[in-house]
Tab-separated table of C-alpha atoms in Angstrom:
chain	number	residue	atom	x	y	z
A	1	UNK	CA	-115.281	128.380	11.760
A	2	UNK	CA	-111.985	129.909	10.886
A	3	UNK	CA	-108.797	128.024	11.658
A	4	UNK	CA	-105.771	129.487	13.336
A	5	UNK	CA	-102.580	128.986	11.351
A	6	UNK	CA	-99.682	127.532	13.357
A	7	UNK	CA	-97.038	129.971	14.394
A	8	UNK	CA	-93.660	129.202	12.815
A	9	UNK	CA	-90.303	130.465	13.954
A	10	UNK	CA	-88.095	131.687	11.129
A	11	UNK	CA	-84.772	129.947	10.732
A	12	UNK	CA	-81.860	131.913	12.151
A	13	UNK	CA	-78.877	131.916	9.864
A	14	UNK	CA	-75.568	130.921	11.388
A	15	UNK	CA	-73.159	133.819	11.826
A	16	UNK	CA	-70.356	134.129	9.292
A	17	UNK	CA	-67.736	133.572	11.983
A	18	UNK	CA	-67.767	132.969	15.713
A	19	UNK	CA	-65.224	133.683	18.407
A	20	UNK	CA	-64.305	130.031	18.848
A	21	UNK	CA	-63.977	129.511	15.082
A	22	UNK	CA	-61.240	132.177	15.013
A	23	UNK	CA	-59.115	130.469	17.669
A	24	UNK	CA	-56.927	128.288	15.353
A	25	UNK	CA	-56.065	131.308	13.220
A	26	UNK	CA	-55.269	133.382	16.286
A	27	UNK	CA	-53.076	130.578	17.613
A	28	UNK	CA	-51.075	130.509	14.378
A	29	UNK	CA	-50.542	134.287	14.578
A	30	UNK	CA	-49.136	133.927	18.095
A	31	UNK	CA	-46.885	131.095	16.898
A	32	UNK	CA	-45.483	133.501	14.285
A	33	UNK	CA	-44.542	135.889	17.091
A	34	UNK	CA	-42.960	133.093	19.123
A	35	UNK	CA	-40.959	132.034	16.059
A	36	UNK	CA	-39.537	135.531	15.754
A	37	UNK	CA	-38.482	135.573	19.412
A	38	UNK	CA	-36.790	132.166	19.165
A	39	UNK	CA	-35.016	133.229	15.974
A	40	UNK	CA	-33.490	136.259	17.697
A	41	UNK	CA	-31.992	134.054	20.417
A	42	UNK	CA	-31.119	130.990	18.329
A	43	UNK	CA	-27.530	129.599	18.445
A	44	UNK	CA	-27.353	129.580	14.646
A	45	UNK	CA	-28.020	133.305	14.347
A	46	UNK	CA	-24.648	134.526	13.078
A	47	UNK	CA	-25.544	138.213	13.224
A	48	UNK	CA	-22.141	139.529	14.255
A	49	UNK	CA	-22.044	137.951	17.697
A	50	UNK	CA	-19.606	135.408	16.318
A	51	UNK	CA	-19.814	133.053	19.314
A	52	UNK	CA	-23.086	131.313	20.054
A	53	UNK	CA	-22.299	130.860	23.753
A	54	UNK	CA	-19.476	130.443	26.247
A	55	UNK	CA	-19.411	127.492	28.632
A	56	UNK	CA	-17.349	127.837	31.809
A	57	UNK	CA	-16.591	124.444	33.330
A	58	UNK	CA	-15.617	123.860	36.943
A	59	UNK	CA	-13.537	121.123	38.543
A	60	UNK	CA	-16.592	119.927	40.488
A	61	UNK	CA	-18.270	118.913	37.233
A	62	UNK	CA	-20.496	121.988	37.113
A	63	UNK	CA	-20.752	124.452	34.255
A	64	UNK	CA	-22.106	127.934	33.607
A	65	UNK	CA	-23.624	128.899	30.264
A	66	UNK	CA	-23.280	132.437	28.916
A	67	UNK	CA	-25.543	132.970	25.853
A	68	UNK	CA	-24.314	134.914	22.869
A	69	UNK	CA	-26.740	137.816	23.150
A	70	UNK	CA	-25.174	139.033	26.419
A	71	UNK	CA	-21.650	139.055	24.948
A	72	UNK	CA	-20.053	142.137	23.446
A	73	UNK	CA	-18.731	140.747	20.152
A	74	UNK	CA	-16.975	142.299	17.169
A	75	UNK	CA	-15.807	140.807	13.903
A	76	UNK	CA	-12.153	141.343	13.116
A	77	UNK	CA	-12.656	139.737	9.702
A	78	UNK	CA	-14.825	137.074	8.054
A	79	UNK	CA	-13.206	134.288	10.080
A	80	UNK	CA	-12.405	135.836	13.472
A	81	UNK	CA	-14.763	137.061	16.199
A	82	UNK	CA	-13.746	138.550	19.542
A	83	UNK	CA	-16.208	138.612	22.439
A	84	UNK	CA	-15.746	140.282	25.814
A	85	UNK	CA	-17.691	140.623	29.047
A	86	UNK	CA	-17.085	141.340	32.727
A	87	UNK	CA	-16.944	138.367	35.086
A	88	UNK	CA	-16.878	139.393	38.740
A	89	UNK	CA	-15.647	142.814	37.698
A	90	UNK	CA	-12.728	141.462	35.638
A	91	UNK	CA	-12.555	141.342	31.813
A	92	UNK	CA	-13.080	138.035	30.028
A	93	UNK	CA	-11.937	137.954	26.396
A	94	UNK	CA	-12.609	135.061	24.011
A	95	UNK	CA	-11.587	134.949	20.342
A	96	UNK	CA	-12.485	132.234	17.823
A	97	UNK	CA	-11.066	131.896	14.325
A	98	UNK	CA	-12.325	129.589	11.592
A	99	UNK	CA	-9.934	128.011	9.129
A	100	UNK	CA	-10.296	128.747	5.439
A	101	UNK	CA	-13.539	127.557	3.848
A	102	UNK	CA	-14.688	124.782	3.378
A	103	UNK	CA	-12.882	123.522	6.493
A	104	UNK	CA	-14.828	124.076	9.679
A	105	UNK	CA	-11.817	123.635	11.961
A	106	UNK	CA	-11.308	126.529	14.331
A	107	UNK	CA	-9.051	127.812	17.080
A	108	UNK	CA	-10.018	129.513	20.304
A	109	UNK	CA	-8.004	131.695	22.675
A	110	UNK	CA	-9.161	133.267	25.925
A	111	UNK	CA	-7.892	135.485	28.695
A	112	UNK	CA	-9.340	136.452	32.052
A	113	UNK	CA	-8.043	139.320	34.165
A	114	UNK	CA	-5.088	139.559	31.790
A	115	UNK	CA	-4.081	135.891	32.141
A	116	UNK	CA	-4.350	133.305	29.357
A	117	UNK	CA	-6.958	130.593	29.929
A	118	UNK	CA	-7.727	127.255	28.305
A	119	UNK	CA	-10.269	127.580	25.479
A	120	UNK	CA	-11.699	124.845	23.257
A	121	UNK	CA	-14.056	125.387	20.290
A	122	UNK	CA	-17.481	123.851	20.818
A	123	UNK	CA	-18.721	122.362	17.550
A	124	UNK	CA	-22.224	121.320	16.611
A	125	UNK	CA	-23.027	118.417	14.313
A	126	UNK	CA	-24.760	120.969	12.097
A	127	UNK	CA	-22.124	122.931	10.179
A	128	UNK	CA	-24.472	125.897	9.721
A	129	UNK	CA	-24.492	126.682	13.434
A	130	UNK	CA	-22.281	129.312	15.030
A	131	UNK	CA	-19.263	128.249	17.026
A	132	UNK	CA	-19.247	128.059	20.814
A	133	UNK	CA	-16.335	128.192	23.247
A	134	UNK	CA	-15.592	126.042	26.302
A	135	UNK	CA	-13.374	127.382	29.093
A	136	UNK	CA	-12.333	124.119	30.718
A	137	UNK	CA	-10.184	125.474	33.559
A	138	UNK	CA	-13.012	127.309	35.311
A	139	UNK	CA	-11.099	130.604	34.987
A	140	UNK	CA	-9.403	129.736	38.257
A	141	UNK	CA	-12.540	130.668	40.201
A	142	UNK	CA	-13.288	129.309	43.646
A	143	UNK	CA	-16.514	127.347	44.095
A	144	UNK	CA	-18.231	130.328	45.695
A	145	UNK	CA	-17.115	132.638	42.869
A	146	UNK	CA	-18.195	130.104	40.263
A	147	UNK	CA	-21.637	129.759	41.857
A	148	UNK	CA	-22.014	133.538	41.726
A	149	UNK	CA	-21.090	133.616	38.032
A	150	UNK	CA	-23.383	130.680	37.201
A	151	UNK	CA	-26.321	132.288	39.004
A	152	UNK	CA	-25.990	135.542	37.073
A	153	UNK	CA	-24.904	134.207	33.684
A	154	UNK	CA	-28.386	133.696	32.250
A	155	UNK	CA	-30.608	136.699	31.486
A	156	UNK	CA	-34.207	136.661	32.726
A	157	UNK	CA	-35.584	135.484	29.374
A	158	UNK	CA	-33.692	132.169	29.579
A	159	UNK	CA	-33.730	129.225	31.946
A	160	UNK	CA	-30.523	127.843	33.470
A	161	UNK	CA	-30.223	125.302	30.639
A	162	UNK	CA	-30.286	128.088	28.057
A	163	UNK	CA	-33.824	127.545	26.771
A	164	UNK	CA	-35.884	130.753	26.376
A	165	UNK	CA	-38.966	131.121	28.558
A	166	UNK	CA	-41.066	131.330	25.373
A	167	UNK	CA	-40.829	127.515	25.162
A	168	UNK	CA	-43.277	126.742	28.031
A	169	UNK	CA	-45.385	129.643	26.765
A	170	UNK	CA	-45.813	127.763	23.480
A	171	UNK	CA	-46.314	124.372	25.117
A	172	UNK	CA	-48.733	125.280	27.901
A	173	UNK	CA	-49.949	128.891	27.871
A	174	UNK	CA	-51.107	129.015	24.234
A	175	UNK	CA	-53.101	125.733	24.347
A	176	UNK	CA	-54.595	126.741	27.702
A	177	UNK	CA	-55.610	130.151	26.350
A	178	UNK	CA	-57.215	128.454	23.334
A	179	UNK	CA	-59.096	126.079	25.642
A	180	UNK	CA	-60.405	128.931	27.780
A	181	UNK	CA	-61.602	130.953	24.792
A	182	UNK	CA	-63.343	127.971	23.213
A	183	UNK	CA	-64.774	126.786	26.522
A	184	UNK	CA	-66.276	130.133	27.495
A	185	UNK	CA	-67.542	131.008	24.001
A	186	UNK	CA	-70.862	129.723	22.727
A	187	UNK	CA	-71.409	126.459	20.806
A	188	UNK	CA	-72.974	128.142	17.761
A	189	UNK	CA	-71.712	127.036	14.305
A	190	UNK	CA	-70.062	129.341	11.783
A	191	UNK	CA	-71.221	129.689	8.186
A	192	UNK	CA	-67.924	130.322	6.386
A	193	UNK	CA	-66.301	126.998	7.210
A	194	UNK	CA	-64.485	126.628	3.876
A	195	UNK	CA	-63.005	130.116	4.023
A	196	UNK	CA	-61.780	129.588	7.579
A	197	UNK	CA	-60.216	126.229	6.730
A	198	UNK	CA	-58.409	127.662	3.704
A	199	UNK	CA	-57.114	130.530	5.811
A	200	UNK	CA	-55.813	128.180	8.514
A	201	UNK	CA	-54.183	125.881	5.938
A	202	UNK	CA	-52.384	128.812	4.310
A	203	UNK	CA	-51.378	130.153	7.712
A	204	UNK	CA	-49.941	126.792	8.818
A	205	UNK	CA	-47.868	126.415	5.646
A	206	UNK	CA	-46.709	130.018	5.935
A	207	UNK	CA	-45.651	129.426	9.551
A	208	UNK	CA	-43.479	126.446	8.600
A	209	UNK	CA	-41.991	128.340	5.653
A	210	UNK	CA	-41.346	131.337	7.923
A	211	UNK	CA	-39.503	129.181	10.442
A	212	UNK	CA	-37.347	127.598	7.741
A	213	UNK	CA	-36.527	131.035	6.352
A	214	UNK	CA	-35.489	132.415	9.754
A	215	UNK	CA	-33.516	129.379	10.889
A	216	UNK	CA	-30.595	128.279	8.732
A	217	UNK	CA	-30.159	124.961	10.526
A	218	UNK	CA	-30.647	121.608	8.805
A	219	UNK	CA	-34.131	120.269	9.496
A	220	UNK	CA	-34.491	116.623	10.502
A	221	UNK	CA	-36.358	114.230	8.209
A	222	UNK	CA	-38.906	113.377	10.900
A	223	UNK	CA	-40.154	116.953	10.848
A	224	UNK	CA	-41.873	116.372	7.496
A	225	UNK	CA	-44.428	113.823	8.775
A	226	UNK	CA	-44.726	115.924	11.937
A	227	UNK	CA	-45.696	118.914	9.796
A	228	UNK	CA	-48.386	116.820	8.076
A	229	UNK	CA	-49.767	115.621	11.419
A	230	UNK	CA	-49.823	119.170	12.773
A	231	UNK	CA	-51.521	120.477	9.623
A	232	UNK	CA	-54.171	117.748	9.607
A	233	UNK	CA	-54.863	118.344	13.296
A	234	UNK	CA	-55.291	122.088	12.970
A	235	UNK	CA	-57.525	121.664	9.895
A	236	UNK	CA	-59.717	119.072	11.601
A	237	UNK	CA	-59.900	121.326	14.656
A	238	UNK	CA	-60.859	124.310	12.523
A	239	UNK	CA	-63.601	122.301	10.816
A	240	UNK	CA	-64.943	121.081	14.173
A	241	UNK	CA	-65.060	124.638	15.501
A	242	UNK	CA	-67.331	125.679	12.619
A	243	UNK	CA	-69.824	122.929	13.577
A	244	UNK	CA	-72.208	123.067	16.552
A	245	UNK	CA	-70.093	122.550	19.667
A	246	UNK	CA	-70.591	120.538	22.820
A	247	UNK	CA	-73.205	122.030	25.131
A	248	UNK	CA	-70.888	121.949	28.139
A	249	UNK	CA	-68.023	124.421	28.071
A	250	UNK	CA	-65.545	122.161	29.848
A	251	UNK	CA	-65.916	119.524	27.098
A	252	UNK	CA	-65.237	122.122	24.408
A	253	UNK	CA	-62.247	123.369	26.394
A	254	UNK	CA	-60.677	119.928	26.857
A	255	UNK	CA	-60.943	119.148	23.147
A	256	UNK	CA	-59.485	122.567	22.294
A	257	UNK	CA	-56.558	122.075	24.671
A	258	UNK	CA	-55.636	118.718	23.113
A	259	UNK	CA	-56.132	119.932	19.550
A	260	UNK	CA	-54.214	123.156	20.180
A	261	UNK	CA	-51.270	121.382	21.793
A	262	UNK	CA	-50.436	119.341	18.678
A	263	UNK	CA	-49.664	122.270	16.302
A	264	UNK	CA	-47.827	124.073	19.108
A	265	UNK	CA	-45.568	121.063	19.710
A	266	UNK	CA	-44.893	120.599	15.978
A	267	UNK	CA	-44.135	124.292	15.439
A	268	UNK	CA	-41.834	124.329	18.465
A	269	UNK	CA	-39.985	121.262	17.146
A	270	UNK	CA	-39.365	123.059	13.838
A	271	UNK	CA	-38.011	126.101	15.642
A	272	UNK	CA	-35.825	124.289	18.181
A	273	UNK	CA	-34.255	121.927	15.642
A	274	UNK	CA	-33.849	124.565	12.938
A	275	UNK	CA	-32.468	127.114	15.376
A	276	UNK	CA	-29.868	124.797	16.840
A	277	UNK	CA	-31.416	124.680	20.308
A	278	UNK	CA	-31.664	120.889	19.908
A	279	UNK	CA	-28.684	119.286	18.215
């Protein structure tokens, strides 16, 4: 009597890469783009604007912030910048002049509707940051006029406190997008784990170097251990995404959201501190 050989199923090789295994690398690419946006709006970007921002104070204790990118600024020389804009249809002119290097002392003069107004230089503790100007007399505006100016001072890409809207995008939207992609993709492992981990490690180091190159601010000492924590997290996450994942998508998504938040927070800290957003 002949015997029937058992039927065997051939082993299926793991794919080289999977969608979820590419998520950390894609996240780092988006963080590069966010870094470029924050660099364009950073207070320490001395690109000819000359004045990082103008603060109009009011007697009621309120203030209106006018960021540098909405000012029309020209350099009269290496030490003097003149910025103008219309406030309620009347010209506002602010000029700041640095003393001779290496002194960082400066003077500030302002006029509104042809009348001289009080102007005080606004220094940062970081000497690499551009100078701001504070108009302490409220330009003589009534409360209603001041409220109108304050409401329209910030462009749509900034919040009332001056922070760009890209900040919550980095903190919440990017980790959530990573969680959704990982959660809805399959749990299959990826074969090229080493290659993916090397790529993510290089990308993370390049991101930090890119941020330091764009931002001339002094970076705080605590950012160094933060960079290590962020790098270890993104590497561990990348390794985990090359392994077989949880069967349930929501579990994969929750882990991805937590793991993706850490590098986003660390990268944002580098950009905010280096760019002078946080002094």
